[in-house]
Tab-separated table of N, CA and C in Angstrom:
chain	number	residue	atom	x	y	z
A	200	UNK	N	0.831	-1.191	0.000
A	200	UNK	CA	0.000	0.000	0.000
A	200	UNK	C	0.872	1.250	0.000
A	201	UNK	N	-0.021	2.253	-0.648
A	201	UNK	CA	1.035	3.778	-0.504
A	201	UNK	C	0.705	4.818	0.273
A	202	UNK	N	1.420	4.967	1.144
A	202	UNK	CA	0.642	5.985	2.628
A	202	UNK	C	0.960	7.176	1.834
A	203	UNK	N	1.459	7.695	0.826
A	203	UNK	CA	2.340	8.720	0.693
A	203	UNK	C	1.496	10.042	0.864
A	204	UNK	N	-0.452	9.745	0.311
A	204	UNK	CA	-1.547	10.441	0.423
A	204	UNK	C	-1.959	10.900	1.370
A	205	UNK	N	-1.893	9.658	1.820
A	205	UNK	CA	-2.653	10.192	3.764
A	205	UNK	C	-1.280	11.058	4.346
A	206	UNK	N	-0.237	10.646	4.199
A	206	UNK	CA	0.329	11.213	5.135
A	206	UNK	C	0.610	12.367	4.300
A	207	UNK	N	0.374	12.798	3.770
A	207	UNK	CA	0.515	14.303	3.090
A	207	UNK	C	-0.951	15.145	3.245
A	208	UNK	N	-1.892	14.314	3.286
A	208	UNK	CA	-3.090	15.568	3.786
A	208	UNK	C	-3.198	15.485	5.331
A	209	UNK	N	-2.876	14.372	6.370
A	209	UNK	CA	-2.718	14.691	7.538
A	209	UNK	C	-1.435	15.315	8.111
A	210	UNK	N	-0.385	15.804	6.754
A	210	UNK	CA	0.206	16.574	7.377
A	210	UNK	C	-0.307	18.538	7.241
A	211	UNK	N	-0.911	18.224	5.876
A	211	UNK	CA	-1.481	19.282	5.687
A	211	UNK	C	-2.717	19.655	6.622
A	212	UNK	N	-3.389	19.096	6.826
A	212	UNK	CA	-4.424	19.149	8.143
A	212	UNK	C	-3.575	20.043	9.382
A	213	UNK	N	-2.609	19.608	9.842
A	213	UNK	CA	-2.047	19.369	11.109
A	213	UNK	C	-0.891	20.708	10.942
A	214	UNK	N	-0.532	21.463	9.508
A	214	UNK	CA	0.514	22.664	9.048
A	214	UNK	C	-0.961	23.491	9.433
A	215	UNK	N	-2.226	23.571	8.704
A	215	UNK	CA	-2.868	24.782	8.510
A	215	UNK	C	-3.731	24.766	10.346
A	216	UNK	N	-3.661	23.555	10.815
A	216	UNK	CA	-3.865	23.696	12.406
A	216	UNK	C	-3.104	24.484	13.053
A	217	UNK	N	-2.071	24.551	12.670
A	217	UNK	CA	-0.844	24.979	13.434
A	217	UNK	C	-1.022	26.773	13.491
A	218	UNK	N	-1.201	26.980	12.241
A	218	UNK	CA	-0.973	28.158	11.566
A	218	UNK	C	-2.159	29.352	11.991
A	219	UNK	N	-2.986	28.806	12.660
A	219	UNK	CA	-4.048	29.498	13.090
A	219	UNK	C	-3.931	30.015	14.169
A	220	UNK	N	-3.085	29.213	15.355
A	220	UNK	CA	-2.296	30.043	16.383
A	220	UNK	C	-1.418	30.917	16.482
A	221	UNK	N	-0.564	30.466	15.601
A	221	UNK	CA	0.604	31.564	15.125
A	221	UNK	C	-0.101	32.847	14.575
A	222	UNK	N	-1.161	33.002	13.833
A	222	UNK	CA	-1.322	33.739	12.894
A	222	UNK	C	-2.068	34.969	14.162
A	223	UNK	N	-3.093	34.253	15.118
A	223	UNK	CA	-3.359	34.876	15.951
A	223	UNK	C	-2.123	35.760	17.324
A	224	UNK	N	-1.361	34.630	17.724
A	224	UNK	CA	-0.655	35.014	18.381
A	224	UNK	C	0.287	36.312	17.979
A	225	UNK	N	1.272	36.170	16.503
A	225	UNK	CA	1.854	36.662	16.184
A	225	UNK	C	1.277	38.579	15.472
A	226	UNK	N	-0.245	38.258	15.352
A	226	UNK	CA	-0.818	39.761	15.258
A	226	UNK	C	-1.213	39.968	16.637
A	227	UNK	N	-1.564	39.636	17.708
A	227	UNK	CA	-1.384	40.099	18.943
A	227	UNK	C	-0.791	40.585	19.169
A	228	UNK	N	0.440	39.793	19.465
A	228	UNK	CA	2.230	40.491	20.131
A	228	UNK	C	2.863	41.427	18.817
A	229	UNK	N	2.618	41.032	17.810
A	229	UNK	CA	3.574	42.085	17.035
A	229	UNK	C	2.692	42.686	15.917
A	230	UNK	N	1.389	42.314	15.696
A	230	UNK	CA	0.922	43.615	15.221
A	230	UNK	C	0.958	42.671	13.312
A	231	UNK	N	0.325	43.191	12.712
A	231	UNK	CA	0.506	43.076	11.234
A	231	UNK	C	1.918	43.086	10.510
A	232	UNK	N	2.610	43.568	10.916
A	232	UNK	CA	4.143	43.882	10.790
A	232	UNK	C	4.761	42.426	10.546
A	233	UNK	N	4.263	41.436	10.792
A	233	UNK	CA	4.783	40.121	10.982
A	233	UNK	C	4.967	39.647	9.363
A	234	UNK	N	4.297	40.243	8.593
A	234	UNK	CA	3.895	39.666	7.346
A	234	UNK	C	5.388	39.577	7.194
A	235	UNK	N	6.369	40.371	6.465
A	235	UNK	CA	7.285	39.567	5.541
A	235	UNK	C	8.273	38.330	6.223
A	236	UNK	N	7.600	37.958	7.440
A	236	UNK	CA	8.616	36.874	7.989
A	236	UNK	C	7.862	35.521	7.161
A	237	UNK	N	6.243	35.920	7.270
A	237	UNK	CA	5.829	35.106	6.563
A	237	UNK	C	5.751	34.727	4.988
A	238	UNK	N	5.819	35.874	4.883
A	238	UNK	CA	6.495	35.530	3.064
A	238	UNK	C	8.338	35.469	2.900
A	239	UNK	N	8.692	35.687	3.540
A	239	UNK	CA	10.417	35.200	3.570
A	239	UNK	C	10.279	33.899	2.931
A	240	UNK	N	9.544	33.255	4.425
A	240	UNK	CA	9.788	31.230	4.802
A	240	UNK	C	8.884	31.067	3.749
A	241	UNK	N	7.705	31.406	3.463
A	241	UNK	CA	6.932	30.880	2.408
A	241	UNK	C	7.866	30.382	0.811
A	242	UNK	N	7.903	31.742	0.679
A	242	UNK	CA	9.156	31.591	-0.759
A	242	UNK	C	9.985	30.720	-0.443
A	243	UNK	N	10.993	30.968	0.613
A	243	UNK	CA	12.126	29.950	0.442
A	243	UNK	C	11.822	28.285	0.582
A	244	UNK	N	10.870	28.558	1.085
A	244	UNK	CA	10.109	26.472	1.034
A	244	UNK	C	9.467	26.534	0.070
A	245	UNK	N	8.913	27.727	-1.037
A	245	UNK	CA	8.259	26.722	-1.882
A	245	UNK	C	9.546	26.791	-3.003
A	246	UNK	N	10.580	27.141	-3.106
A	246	UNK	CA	11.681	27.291	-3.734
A	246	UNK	C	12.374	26.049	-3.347
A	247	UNK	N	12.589	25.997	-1.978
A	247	UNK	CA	13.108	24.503	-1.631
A	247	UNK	C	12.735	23.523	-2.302
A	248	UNK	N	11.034	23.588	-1.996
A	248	UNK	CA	10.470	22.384	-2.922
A	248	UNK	C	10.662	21.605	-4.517
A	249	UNK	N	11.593	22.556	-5.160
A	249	UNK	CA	12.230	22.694	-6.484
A	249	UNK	C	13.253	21.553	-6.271
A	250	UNK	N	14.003	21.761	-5.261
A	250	UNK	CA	15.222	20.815	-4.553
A	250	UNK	C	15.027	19.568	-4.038
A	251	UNK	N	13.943	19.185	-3.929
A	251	UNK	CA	13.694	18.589	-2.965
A	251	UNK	C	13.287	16.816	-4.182
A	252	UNK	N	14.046	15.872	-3.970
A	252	UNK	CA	13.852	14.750	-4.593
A	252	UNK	C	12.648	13.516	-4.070
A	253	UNK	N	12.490	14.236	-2.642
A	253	UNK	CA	11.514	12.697	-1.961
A	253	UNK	C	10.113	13.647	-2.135
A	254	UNK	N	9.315	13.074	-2.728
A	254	UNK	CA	7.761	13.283	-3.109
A	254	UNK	C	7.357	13.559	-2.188
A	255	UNK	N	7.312	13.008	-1.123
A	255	UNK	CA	6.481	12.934	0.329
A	255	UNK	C	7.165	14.210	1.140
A	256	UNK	N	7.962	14.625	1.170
A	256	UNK	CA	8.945	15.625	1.671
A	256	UNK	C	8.469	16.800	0.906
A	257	UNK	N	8.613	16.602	-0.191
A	257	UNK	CA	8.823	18.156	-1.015
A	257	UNK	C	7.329	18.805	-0.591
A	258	UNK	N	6.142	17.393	-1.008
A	258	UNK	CA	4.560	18.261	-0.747
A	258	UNK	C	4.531	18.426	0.407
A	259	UNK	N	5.049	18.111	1.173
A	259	UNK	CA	4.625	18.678	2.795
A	259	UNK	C	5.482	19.915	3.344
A	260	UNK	N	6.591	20.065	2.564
A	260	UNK	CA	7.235	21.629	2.267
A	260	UNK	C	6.486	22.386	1.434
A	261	UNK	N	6.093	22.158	0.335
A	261	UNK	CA	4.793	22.526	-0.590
A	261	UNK	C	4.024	23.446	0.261
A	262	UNK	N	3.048	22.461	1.024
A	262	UNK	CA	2.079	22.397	1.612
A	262	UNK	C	2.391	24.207	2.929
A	263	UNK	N	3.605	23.573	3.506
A	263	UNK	CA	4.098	24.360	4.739
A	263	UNK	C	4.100	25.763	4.088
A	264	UNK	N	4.879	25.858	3.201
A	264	UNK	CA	4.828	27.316	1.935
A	264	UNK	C	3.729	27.828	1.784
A	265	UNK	N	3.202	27.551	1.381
A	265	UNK	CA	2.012	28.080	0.814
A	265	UNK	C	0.959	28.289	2.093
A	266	UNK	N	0.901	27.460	3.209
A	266	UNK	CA	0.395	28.277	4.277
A	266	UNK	C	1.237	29.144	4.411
A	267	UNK	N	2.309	29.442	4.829
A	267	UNK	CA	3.124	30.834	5.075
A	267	UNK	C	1.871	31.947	4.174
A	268	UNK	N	2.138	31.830	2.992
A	268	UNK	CA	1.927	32.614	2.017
A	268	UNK	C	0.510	33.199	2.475
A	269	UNK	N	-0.536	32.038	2.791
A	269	UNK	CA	-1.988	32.163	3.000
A	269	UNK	C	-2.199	32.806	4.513
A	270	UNK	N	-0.959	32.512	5.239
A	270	UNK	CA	-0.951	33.380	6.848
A	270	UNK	C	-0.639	35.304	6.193
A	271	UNK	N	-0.211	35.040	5.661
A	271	UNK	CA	-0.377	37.006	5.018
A	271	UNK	C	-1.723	37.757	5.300
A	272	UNK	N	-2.434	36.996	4.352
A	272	UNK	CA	-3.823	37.370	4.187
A	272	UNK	C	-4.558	37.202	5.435
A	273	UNK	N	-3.884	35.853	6.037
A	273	UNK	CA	-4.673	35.722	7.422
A	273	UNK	C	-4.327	36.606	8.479
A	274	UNK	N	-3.400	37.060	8.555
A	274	UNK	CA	-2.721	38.320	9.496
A	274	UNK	C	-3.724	39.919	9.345
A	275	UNK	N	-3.479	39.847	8.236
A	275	UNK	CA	-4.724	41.378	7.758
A	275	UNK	C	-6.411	41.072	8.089
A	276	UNK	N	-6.651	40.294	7.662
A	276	UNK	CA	-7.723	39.749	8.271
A	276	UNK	C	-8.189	39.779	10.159
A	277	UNK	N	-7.052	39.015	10.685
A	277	UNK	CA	-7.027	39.309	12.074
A	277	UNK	C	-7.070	40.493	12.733
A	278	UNK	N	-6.475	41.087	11.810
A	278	UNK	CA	-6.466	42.564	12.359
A	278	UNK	C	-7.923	43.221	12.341
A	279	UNK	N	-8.692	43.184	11.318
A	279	UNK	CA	-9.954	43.333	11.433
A	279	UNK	C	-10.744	42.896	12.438
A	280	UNK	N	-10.399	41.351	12.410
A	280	UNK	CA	-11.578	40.388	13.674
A	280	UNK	C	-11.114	41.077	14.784
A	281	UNK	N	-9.815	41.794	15.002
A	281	UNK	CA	-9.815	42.372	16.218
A	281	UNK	C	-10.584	43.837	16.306
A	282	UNK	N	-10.216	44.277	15.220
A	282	UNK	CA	-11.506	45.658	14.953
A	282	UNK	C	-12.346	45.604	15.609
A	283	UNK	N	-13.149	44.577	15.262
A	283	UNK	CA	-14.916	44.226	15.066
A	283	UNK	C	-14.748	43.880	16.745
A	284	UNK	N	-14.240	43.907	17.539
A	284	UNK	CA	-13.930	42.888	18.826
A	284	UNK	C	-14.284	41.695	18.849
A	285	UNK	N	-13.409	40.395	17.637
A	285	UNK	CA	-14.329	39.205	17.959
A	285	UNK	C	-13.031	38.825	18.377
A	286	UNK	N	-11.871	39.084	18.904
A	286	UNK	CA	-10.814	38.699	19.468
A	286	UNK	C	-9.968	39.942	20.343
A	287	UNK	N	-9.486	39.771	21.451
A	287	UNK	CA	-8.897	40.948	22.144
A	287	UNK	C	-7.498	41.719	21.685
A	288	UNK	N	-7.502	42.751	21.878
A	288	UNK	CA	-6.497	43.523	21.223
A	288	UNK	C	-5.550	43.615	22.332
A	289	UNK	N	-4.134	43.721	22.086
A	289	UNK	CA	-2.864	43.780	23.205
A	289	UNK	C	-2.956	44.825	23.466
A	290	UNK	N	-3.269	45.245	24.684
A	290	UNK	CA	-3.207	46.240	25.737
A	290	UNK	C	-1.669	47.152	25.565
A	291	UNK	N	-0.710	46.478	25.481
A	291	UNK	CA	0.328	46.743	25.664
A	291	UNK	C	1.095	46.961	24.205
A	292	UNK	N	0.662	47.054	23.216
A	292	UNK	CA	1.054	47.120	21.684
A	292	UNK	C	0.217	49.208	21.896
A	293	UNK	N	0.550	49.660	20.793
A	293	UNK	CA	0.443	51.190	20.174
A	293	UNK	C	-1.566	50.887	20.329
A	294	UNK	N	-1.899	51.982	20.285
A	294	UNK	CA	-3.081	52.102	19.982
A	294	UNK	C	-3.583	52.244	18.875
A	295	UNK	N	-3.267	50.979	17.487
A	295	UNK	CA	-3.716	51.021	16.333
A	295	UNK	C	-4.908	50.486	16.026
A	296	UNK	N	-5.649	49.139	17.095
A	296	UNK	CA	-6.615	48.846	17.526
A	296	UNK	C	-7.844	49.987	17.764
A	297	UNK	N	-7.436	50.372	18.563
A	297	UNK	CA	-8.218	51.117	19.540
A	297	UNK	C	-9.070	52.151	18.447
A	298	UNK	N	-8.067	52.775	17.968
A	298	UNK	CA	-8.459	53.984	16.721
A	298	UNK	C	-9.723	53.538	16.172
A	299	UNK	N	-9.755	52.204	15.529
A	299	UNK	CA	-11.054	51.520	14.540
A	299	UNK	C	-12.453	51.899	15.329
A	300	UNK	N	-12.707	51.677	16.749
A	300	UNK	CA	-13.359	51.621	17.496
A	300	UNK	C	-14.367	52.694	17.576
């Protein structure tokens, strides 16, 4: 049998799980500003993935990339849900929050 499927969408399951904390955490503590760390790693893994000879490896670098890429959009976004107050804004960050209000 060839796991190579499953274990590439339960890794993908388990990258864009991941990424939902970070994406929150990291516009909390640092604000929207976070974006080009996330497009740095994005590019350079899906560039890696060019390099990369084991199938099962490369799509789950694939996979990891391209969330980077999709945490961008999710970062700007957050920033809104914090607008709207459906998530709390850092007390202790500038008052760029607050302004929307």
């Amino acid at each position: 049998m060839n796991w190579q499927g499953i274990i590439i969408g339960i890794s993908a399951f388990l990258i864009i799980g991941i990424f939902h904390p970070i994406v929150i955490k990291g516009e909390y503590y640092l604000g929207k500003g976070i974006w080009p760390v996330f497009l740095v790693v994005g590019v350079i893994s899906i560039i890696g993935t060019l390099f990369i000879d084991n199938v099962l490896l490369g799509a789950v670098t694939g996979v990891f990339g391209f969330s980077c890429l999709w945490s961008i959009h999710e970062i700007f976004e957050q920033e809104e849900r914090v607008q709207k107050g459906w998530f709390p804004a850092n007390p202790r960050r500038p008052a760029s929050h607050k302004e929307y209000k």
